[in-house]
CSV table of C-alpha atoms in Angstrom, one decimal:
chain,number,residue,atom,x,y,z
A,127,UNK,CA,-133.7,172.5,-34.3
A,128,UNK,CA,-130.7,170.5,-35.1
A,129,UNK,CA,-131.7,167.8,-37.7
A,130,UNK,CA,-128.8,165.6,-37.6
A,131,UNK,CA,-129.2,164.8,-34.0
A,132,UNK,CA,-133.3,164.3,-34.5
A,133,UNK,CA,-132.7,162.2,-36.7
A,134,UNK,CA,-129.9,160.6,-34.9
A,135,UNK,CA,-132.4,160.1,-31.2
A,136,UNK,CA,-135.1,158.5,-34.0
A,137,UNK,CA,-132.5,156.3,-35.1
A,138,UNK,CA,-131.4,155.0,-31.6
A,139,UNK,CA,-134.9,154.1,-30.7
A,140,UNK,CA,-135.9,152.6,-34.0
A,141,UNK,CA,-132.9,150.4,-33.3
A,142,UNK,CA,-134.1,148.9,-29.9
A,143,UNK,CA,-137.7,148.9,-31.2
A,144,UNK,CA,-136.5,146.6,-34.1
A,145,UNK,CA,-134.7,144.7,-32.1
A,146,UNK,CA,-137.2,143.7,-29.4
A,147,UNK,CA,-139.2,143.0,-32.2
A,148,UNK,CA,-137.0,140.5,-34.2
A,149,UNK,CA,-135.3,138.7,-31.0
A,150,UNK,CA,-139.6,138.1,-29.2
A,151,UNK,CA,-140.1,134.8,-31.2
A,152,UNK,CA,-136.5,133.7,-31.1
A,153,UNK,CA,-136.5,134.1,-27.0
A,154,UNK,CA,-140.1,132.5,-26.7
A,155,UNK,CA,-139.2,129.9,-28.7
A,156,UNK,CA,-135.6,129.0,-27.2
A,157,UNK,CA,-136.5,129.7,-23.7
A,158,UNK,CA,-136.0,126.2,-21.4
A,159,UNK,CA,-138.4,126.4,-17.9
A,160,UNK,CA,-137.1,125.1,-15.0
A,161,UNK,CA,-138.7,122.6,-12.7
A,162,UNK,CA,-140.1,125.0,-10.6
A,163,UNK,CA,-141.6,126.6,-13.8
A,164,UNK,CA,-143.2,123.7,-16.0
A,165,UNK,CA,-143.1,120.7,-12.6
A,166,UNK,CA,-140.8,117.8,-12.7
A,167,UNK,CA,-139.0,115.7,-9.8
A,168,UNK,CA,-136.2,117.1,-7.7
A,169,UNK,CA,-133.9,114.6,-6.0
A,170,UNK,CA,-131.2,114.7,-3.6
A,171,UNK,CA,-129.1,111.6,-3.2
A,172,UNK,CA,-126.6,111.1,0.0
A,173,UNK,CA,-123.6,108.2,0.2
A,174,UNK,CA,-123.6,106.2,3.2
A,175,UNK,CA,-120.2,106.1,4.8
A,176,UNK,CA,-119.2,103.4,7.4
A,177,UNK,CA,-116.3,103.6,10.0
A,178,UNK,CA,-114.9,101.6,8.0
A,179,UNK,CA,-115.3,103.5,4.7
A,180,UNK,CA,-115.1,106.6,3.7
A,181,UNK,CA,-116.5,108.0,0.8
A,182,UNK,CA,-113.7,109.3,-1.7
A,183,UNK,CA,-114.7,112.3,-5.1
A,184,UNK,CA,-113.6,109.7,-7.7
A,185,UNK,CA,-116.6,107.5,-6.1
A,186,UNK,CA,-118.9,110.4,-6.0
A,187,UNK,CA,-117.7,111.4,-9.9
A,188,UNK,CA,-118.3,107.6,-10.9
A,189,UNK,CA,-121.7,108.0,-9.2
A,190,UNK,CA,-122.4,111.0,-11.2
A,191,UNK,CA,-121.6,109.5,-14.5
A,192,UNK,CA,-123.7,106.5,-14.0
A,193,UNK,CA,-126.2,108.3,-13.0
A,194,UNK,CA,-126.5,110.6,-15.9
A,195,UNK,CA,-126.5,106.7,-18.3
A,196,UNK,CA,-129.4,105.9,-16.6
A,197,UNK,CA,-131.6,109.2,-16.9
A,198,UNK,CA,-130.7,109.2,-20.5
A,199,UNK,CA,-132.4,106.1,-20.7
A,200,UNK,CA,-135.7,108.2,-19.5
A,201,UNK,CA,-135.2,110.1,-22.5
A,202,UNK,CA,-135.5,113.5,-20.2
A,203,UNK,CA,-134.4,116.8,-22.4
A,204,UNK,CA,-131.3,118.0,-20.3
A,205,UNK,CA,-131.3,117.4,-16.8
A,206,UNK,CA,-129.7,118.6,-14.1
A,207,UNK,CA,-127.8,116.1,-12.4
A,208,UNK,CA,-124.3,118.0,-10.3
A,209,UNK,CA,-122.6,117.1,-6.9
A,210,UNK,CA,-123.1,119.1,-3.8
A,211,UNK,CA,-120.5,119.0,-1.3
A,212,UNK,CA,-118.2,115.5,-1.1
A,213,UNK,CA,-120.9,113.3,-0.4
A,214,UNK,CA,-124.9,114.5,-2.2
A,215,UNK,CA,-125.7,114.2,-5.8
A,216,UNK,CA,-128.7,116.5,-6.7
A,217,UNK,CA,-131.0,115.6,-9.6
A,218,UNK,CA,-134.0,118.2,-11.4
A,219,UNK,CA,-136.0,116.4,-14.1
A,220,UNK,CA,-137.8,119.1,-15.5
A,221,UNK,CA,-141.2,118.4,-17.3
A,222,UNK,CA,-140.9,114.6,-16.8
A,223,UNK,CA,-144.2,112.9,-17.0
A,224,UNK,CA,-143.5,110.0,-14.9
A,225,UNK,CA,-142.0,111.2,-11.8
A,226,UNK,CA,-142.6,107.3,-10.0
A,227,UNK,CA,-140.8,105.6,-12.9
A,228,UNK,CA,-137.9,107.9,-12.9
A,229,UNK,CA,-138.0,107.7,-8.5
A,230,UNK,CA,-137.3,103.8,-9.0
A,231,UNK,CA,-134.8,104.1,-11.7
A,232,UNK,CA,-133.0,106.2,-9.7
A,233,UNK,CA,-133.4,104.7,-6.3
A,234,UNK,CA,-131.7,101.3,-7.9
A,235,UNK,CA,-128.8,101.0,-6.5
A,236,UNK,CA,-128.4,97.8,-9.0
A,237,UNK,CA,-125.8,96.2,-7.2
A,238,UNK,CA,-126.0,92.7,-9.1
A,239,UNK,CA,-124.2,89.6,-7.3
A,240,UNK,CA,-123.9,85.9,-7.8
A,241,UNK,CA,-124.3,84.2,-4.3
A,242,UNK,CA,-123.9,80.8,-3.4
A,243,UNK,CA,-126.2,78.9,-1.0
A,244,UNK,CA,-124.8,79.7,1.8
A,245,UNK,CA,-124.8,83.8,1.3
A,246,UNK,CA,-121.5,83.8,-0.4
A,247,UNK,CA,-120.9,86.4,-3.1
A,248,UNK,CA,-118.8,84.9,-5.9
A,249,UNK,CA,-119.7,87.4,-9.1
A,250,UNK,CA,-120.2,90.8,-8.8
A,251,UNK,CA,-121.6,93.6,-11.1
A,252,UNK,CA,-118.5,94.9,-12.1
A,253,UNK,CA,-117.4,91.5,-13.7
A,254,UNK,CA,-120.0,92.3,-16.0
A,255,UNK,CA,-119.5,93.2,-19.5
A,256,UNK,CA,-123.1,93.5,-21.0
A,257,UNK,CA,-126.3,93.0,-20.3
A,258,UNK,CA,-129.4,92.6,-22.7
A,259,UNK,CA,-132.9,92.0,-23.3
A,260,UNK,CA,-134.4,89.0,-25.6
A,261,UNK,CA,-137.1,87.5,-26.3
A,262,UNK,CA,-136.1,83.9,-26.1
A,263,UNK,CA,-136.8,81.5,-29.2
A,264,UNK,CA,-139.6,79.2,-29.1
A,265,UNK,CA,-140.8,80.1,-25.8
A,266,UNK,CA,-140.8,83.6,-26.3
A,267,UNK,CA,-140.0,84.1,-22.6
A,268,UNK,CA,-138.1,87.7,-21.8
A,269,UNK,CA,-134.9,87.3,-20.6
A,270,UNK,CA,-131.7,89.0,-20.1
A,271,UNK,CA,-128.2,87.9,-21.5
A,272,UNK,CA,-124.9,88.6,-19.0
A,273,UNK,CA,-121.9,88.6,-20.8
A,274,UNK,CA,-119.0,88.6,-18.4
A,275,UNK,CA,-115.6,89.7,-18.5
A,276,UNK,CA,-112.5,87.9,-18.8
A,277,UNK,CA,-112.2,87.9,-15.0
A,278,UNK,CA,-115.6,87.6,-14.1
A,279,UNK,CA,-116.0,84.6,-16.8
A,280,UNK,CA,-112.9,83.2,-14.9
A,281,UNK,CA,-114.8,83.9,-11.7
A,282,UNK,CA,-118.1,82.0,-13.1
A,283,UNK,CA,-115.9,78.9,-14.1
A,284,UNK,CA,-114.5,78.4,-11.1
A,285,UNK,CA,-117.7,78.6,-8.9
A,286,UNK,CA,-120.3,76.8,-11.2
A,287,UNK,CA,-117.5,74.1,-11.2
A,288,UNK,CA,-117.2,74.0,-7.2
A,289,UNK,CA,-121.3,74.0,-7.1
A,290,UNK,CA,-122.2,71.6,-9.6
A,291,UNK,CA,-125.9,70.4,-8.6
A,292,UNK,CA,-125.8,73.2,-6.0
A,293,UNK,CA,-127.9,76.8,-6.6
A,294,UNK,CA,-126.5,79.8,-7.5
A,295,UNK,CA,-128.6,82.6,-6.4
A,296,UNK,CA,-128.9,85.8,-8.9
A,297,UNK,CA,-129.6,88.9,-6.5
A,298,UNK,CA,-130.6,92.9,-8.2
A,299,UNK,CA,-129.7,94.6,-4.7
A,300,UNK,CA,-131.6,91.9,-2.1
A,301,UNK,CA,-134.1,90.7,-4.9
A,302,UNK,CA,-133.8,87.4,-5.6
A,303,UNK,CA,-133.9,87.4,-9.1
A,304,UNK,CA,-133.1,83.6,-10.4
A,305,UNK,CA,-131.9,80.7,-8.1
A,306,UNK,CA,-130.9,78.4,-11.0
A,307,UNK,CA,-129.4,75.2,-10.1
A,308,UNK,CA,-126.1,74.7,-11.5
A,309,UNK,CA,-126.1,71.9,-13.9
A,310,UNK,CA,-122.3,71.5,-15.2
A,311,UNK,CA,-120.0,74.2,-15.3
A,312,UNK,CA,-120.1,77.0,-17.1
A,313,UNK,CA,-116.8,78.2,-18.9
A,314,UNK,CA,-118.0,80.9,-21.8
A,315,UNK,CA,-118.4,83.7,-19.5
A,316,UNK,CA,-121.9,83.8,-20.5
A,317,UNK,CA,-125.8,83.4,-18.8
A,318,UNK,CA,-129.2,84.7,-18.4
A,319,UNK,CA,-131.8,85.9,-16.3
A,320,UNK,CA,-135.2,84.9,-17.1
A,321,UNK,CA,-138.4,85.4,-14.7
A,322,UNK,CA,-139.9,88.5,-16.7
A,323,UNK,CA,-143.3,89.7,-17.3
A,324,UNK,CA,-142.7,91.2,-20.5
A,325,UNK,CA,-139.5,92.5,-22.3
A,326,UNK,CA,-140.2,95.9,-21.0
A,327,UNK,CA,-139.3,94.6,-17.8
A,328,UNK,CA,-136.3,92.5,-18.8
A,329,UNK,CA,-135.1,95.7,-20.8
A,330,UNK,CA,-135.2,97.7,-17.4
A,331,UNK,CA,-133.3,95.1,-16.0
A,332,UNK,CA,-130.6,95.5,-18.4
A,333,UNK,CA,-130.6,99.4,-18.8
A,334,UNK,CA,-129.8,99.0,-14.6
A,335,UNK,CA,-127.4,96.6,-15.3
A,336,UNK,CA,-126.0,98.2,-18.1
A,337,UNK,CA,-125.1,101.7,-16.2
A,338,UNK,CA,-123.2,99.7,-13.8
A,339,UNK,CA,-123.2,99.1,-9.8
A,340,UNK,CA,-123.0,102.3,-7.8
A,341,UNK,CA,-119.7,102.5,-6.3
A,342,UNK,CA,-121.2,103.1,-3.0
A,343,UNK,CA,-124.6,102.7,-1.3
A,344,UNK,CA,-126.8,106.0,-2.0
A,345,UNK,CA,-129.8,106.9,-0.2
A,346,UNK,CA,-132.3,109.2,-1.4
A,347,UNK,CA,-132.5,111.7,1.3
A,348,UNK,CA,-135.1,114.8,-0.8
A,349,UNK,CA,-137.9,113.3,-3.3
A,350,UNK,CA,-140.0,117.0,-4.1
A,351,UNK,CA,-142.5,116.4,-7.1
A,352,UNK,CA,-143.4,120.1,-8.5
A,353,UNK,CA,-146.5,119.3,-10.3
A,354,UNK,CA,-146.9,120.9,-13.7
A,355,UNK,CA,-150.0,122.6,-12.4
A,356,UNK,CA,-148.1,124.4,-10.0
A,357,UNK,CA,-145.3,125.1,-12.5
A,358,UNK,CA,-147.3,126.7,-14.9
A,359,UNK,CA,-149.5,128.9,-11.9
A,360,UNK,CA,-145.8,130.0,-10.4
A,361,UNK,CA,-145.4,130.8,-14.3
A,362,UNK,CA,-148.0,132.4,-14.5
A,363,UNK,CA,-147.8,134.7,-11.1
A,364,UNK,CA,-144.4,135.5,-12.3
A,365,UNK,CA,-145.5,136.9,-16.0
A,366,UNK,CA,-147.9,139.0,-13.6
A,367,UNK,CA,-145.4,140.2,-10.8
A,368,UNK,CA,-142.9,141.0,-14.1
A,369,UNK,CA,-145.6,143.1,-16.2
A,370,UNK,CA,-147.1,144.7,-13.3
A,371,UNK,CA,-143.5,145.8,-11.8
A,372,UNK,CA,-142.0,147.0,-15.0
A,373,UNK,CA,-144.8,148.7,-16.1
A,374,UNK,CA,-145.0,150.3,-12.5
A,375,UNK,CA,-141.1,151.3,-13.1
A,376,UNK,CA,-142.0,152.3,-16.8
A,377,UNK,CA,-144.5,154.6,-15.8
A,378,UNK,CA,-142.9,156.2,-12.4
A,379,UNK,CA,-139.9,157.2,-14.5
A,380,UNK,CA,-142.0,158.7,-17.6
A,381,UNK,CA,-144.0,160.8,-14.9
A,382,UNK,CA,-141.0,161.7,-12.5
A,383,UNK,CA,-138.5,162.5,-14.8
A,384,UNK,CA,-140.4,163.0,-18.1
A,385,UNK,CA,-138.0,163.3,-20.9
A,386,UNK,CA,-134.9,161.4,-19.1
A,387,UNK,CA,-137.3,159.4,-18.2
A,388,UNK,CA,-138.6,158.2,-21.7
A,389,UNK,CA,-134.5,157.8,-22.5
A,390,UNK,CA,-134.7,155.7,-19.0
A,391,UNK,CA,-138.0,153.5,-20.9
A,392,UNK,CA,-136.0,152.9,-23.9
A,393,UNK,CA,-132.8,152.2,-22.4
A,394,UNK,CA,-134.7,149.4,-19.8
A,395,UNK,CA,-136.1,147.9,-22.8
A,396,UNK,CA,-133.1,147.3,-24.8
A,397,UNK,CA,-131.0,146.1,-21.4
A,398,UNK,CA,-134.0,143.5,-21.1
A,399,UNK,CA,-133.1,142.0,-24.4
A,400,UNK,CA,-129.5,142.2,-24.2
A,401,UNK,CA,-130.2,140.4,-20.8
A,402,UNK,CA,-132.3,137.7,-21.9
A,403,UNK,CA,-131.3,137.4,-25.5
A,404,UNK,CA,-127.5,136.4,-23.5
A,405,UNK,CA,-129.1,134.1,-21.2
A,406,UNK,CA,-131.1,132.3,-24.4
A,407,UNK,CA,-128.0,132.0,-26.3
A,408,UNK,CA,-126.2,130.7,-23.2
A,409,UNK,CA,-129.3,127.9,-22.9
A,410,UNK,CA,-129.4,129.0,-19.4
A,411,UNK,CA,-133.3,127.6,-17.8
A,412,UNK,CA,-135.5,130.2,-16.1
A,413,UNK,CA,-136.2,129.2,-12.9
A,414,UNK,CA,-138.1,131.5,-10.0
A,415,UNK,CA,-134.7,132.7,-8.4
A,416,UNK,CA,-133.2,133.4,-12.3
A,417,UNK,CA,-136.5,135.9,-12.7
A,418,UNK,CA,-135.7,137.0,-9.4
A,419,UNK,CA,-132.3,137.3,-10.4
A,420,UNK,CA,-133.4,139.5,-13.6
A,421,UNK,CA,-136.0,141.8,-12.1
A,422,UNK,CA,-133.4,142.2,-9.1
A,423,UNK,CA,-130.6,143.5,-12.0
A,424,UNK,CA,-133.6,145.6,-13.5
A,425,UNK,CA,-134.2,147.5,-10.6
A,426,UNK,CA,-130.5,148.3,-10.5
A,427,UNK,CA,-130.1,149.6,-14.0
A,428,UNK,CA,-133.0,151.7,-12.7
A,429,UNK,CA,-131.1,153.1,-10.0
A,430,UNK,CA,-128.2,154.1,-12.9
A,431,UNK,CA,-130.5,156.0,-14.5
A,432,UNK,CA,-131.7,157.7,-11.3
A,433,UNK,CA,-128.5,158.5,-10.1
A,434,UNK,CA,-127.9,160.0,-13.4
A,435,UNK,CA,-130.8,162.0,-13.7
A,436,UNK,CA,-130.8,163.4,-9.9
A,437,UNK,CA,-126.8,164.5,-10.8
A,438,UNK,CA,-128.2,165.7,-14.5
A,439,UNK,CA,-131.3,167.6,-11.9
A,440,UNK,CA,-128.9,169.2,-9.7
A,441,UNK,CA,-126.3,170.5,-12.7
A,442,UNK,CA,-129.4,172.2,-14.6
A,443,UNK,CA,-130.4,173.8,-11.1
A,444,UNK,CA,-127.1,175.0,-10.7
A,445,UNK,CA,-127.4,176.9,-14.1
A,446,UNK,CA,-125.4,175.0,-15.9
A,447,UNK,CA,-126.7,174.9,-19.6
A,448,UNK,CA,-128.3,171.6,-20.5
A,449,UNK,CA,-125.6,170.3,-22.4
A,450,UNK,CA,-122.8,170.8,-20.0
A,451,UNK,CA,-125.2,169.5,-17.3
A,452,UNK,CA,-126.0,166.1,-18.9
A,453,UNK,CA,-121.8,166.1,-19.4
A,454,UNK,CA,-120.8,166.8,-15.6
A,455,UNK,CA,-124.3,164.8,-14.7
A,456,UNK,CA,-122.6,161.3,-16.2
A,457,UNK,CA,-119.5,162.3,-15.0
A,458,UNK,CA,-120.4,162.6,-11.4
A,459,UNK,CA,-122.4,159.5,-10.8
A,460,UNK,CA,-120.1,157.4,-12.5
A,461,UNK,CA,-117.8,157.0,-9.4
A,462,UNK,CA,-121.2,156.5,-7.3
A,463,UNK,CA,-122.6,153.7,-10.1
A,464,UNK,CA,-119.2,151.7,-10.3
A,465,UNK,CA,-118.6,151.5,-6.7
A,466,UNK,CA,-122.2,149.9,-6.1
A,467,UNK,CA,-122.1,147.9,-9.1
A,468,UNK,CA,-118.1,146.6,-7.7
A,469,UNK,CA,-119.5,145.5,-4.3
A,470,UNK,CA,-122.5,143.9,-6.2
A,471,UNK,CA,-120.3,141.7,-8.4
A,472,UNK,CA,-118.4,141.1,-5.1
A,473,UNK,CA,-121.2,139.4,-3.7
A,474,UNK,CA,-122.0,137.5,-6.9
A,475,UNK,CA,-118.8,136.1,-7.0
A,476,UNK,CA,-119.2,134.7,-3.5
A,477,UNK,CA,-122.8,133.6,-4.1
A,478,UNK,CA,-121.6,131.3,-7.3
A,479,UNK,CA,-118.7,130.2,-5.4
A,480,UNK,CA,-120.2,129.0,-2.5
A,481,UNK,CA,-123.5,128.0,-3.8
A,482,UNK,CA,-125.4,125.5,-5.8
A,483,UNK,CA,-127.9,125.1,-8.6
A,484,UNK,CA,-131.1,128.1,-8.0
A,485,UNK,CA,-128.6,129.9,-6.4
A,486,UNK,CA,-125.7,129.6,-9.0
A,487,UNK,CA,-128.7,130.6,-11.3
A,488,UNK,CA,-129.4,133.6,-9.4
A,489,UNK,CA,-126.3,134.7,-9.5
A,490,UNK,CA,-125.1,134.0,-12.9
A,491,UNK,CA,-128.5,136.5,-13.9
A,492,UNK,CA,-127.9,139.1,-11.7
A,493,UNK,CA,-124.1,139.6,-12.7
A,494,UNK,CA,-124.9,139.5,-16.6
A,495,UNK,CA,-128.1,142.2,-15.3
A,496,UNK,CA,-125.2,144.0,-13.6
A,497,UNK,CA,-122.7,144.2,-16.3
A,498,UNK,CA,-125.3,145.1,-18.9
A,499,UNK,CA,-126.6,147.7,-16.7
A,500,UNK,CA,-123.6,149.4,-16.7
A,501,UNK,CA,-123.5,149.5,-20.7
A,502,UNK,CA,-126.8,150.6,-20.9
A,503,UNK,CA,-127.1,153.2,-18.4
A,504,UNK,CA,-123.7,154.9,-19.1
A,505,UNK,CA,-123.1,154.4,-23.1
A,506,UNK,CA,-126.8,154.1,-24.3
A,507,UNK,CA,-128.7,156.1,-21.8
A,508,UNK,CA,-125.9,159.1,-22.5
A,509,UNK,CA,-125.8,158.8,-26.0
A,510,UNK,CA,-129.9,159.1,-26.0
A,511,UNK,CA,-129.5,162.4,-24.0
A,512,UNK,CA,-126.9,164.1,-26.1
A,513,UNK,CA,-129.4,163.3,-29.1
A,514,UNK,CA,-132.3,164.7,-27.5
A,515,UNK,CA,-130.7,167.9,-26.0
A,516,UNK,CA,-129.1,168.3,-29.4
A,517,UNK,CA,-132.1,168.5,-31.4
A,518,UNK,CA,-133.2,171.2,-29.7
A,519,UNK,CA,-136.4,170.2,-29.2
A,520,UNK,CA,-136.4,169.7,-25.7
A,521,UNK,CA,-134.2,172.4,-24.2
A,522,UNK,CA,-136.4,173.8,-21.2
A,523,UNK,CA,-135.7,172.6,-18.0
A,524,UNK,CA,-138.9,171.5,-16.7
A,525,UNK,CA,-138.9,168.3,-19.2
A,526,UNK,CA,-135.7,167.2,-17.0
A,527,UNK,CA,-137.8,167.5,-14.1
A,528,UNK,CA,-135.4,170.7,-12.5
């Protein structure tokens, strides 16, 4: 028996033993759930384009931005809020508890105009400078303050000066908000809303106001609501489907290959926190095609270790001894791992390139799986074997499954 390399085998597995241990809470505790996982609101917004105008990216981009001001205001942990294509915005609220309230902020285009009796617009909401809510002294009435800018306040001179003891109609979108009548012109760039139920409202208002007209008319063509119900039972069906698979996997390899495949056990379980200890640090969210993703790059790193161990099978029938048969057993399904892996990583590549969100998700997992694999199976699992055919402890043939 050859103590060093005993020792050396105990050492490797006491290694990924501790480690699994100290990185469970970490994971657990870092680990961000998709909608599909823990139920939120999924929305696809699409730009209307006339004849007459075409949508352009900056529009899209400025679209984007405002958007994200206003989900902020929700006070949603990091959503997901990313283009598609030149003309869709897609938003995933995850674990929002008020999918309606988000549906209308969303939905607001909050294209604010000034129009004059007879339909003309004279003040749009990009003269605006600020909007916010008060509670106005004495009456206590909610209301909100426009400040304009130096155009706009130009703007508002001009046309309360033209309409004096004329209305002025204050439109969100097509609500009429206020029709004030104008009393004398108005020169300070300044004036207010009023007609609130409560400040709540009036700070809504603002907030809308606030993140600025869309630069084009959007129209929300997907509303899905995941319920967290469902979240957690798609959860839950996926613990089951991962524990019941691996520990089909776990046991087929132990049985099959016997002491290759305990290395095969080991060497799953330390590419499983490699994997999701990279995707934790990388605050990437599990969602159902991510774990599809990872058990997908699991049963590859399997297929490593059986394409080693069939090579390491055939070298011990041929009578090689076992040491030179685990050497030419790596060496021979190298070519055959690295060419699948290659046209693997090919279709990742594509995948992200071409696709969005889930998809991007899926593929981002399954390429880290991929790459890890490849550590796992050809420096860990080989370094594992040497150890345990070096200690001479398991040197007859039958434990290899030849």
């Amino acid at each position: 028996m050859n103590a060093r390399k005993l020792l050396q085998l105990v050492a490797l597995i006491s290694v990924v033993a501790i480690a699994a241990a100290l990185s469970y809470n970490p994971i657990v505790q870092n680990t961000k759930l998709g909608l599909d996982l823990q139920g939120g609101l999924h929305v696809v917004l699409q730009a209307v384009e006339t004849p007459d105008r075409k949508v352009t990216q900056e529009e899209m981009q400025q679209v984007h931005a405002i958007m994200e001001q206003r989900i902020n205001g929700l006070g949603v942990a990091e959503p997901l809020i990313q283009l598609e294509g030149t003309n869709r915005l897609i938003i995933e609220l995850a674990g929002i508890q008020d999918p309606d309230k988000a549906v209308d902020l969303i939905g607001k285009t909050a294209l604010l105009t000034f129009r004059t009796a007879d339909g003309q617009t004279v003040i749009e909401g990009k003269d605006l400078k600020e909007a916010k809510e008060a509670l106005e002294p004495g009456s206590n009435m909610a209301i909100v303050h426009l400040t304009l800018n130096s155009e706009g306040a130009k703007k508002f001179a001009d046309v309360t000066r033209a309409n004096v003891g004329k209305q002025i109609g204050i439109y969100l979108d097509e609500d009429l908000l206020q029709n004030p009548t104008v009393s004398e012109a108005i020169t300070g760039g300044q004036a207010r809303i009023t007609g609130y139920g409560s400040l709540e409202d009036a700070r809504r208002i603002a907030m809308l106001l606030n993140s600025g007209a869309l630069p084009v008319k959007m129209e929300m063509v997907e509303k899905r609501t995941v319920g967290p119900t469902l979240g957690a039972e798609s959860l839950e069906k996926s613990k089951a489907a991962a524990m019941i698979g691996v520990g089909l996997i776990f046991a087929f390899m132990f049985l099959y290959y016997r002491v290759p495949g305990f290395v095969a056990i080991v060497s799953l379980i330390l590419y499983s926190v490699i994997v999701v200890g990279i995707l934790t640090l990388l605050k990437a969210t599990w969602t159902l095609p991510g774990i599809a993703g990872f058990l997908l790059s699991l049963g590859v790193a399997v297929d490593a270790n059986v394409i080693i161990y069939e090579r390491l099978k055939e070298e011990l029938r041929a009578g090689k001894t076992l040491r030179t048969a685990i050497e030419d057993g790596f060496q021979r399904a190298f070519t055959t791992i690295l060419d699948s892996n290659v046209t693997t990583l090919i279709s990742i590549v594509i995948l992200y390139y071409l696709g969005t969100g889930p998809i991007r998700g899926f593929a981002v997992t399954l390429g880290i799986g991929i790459l890890t694999s490849m550590f796992t199976a050809l420096s860990f699992t080989r370094m594992m074997l040497r150890s345990a055919g070096g200690s001479g402890l398991f040197n007859n043939k039958k434990l290899y499954g030849a």
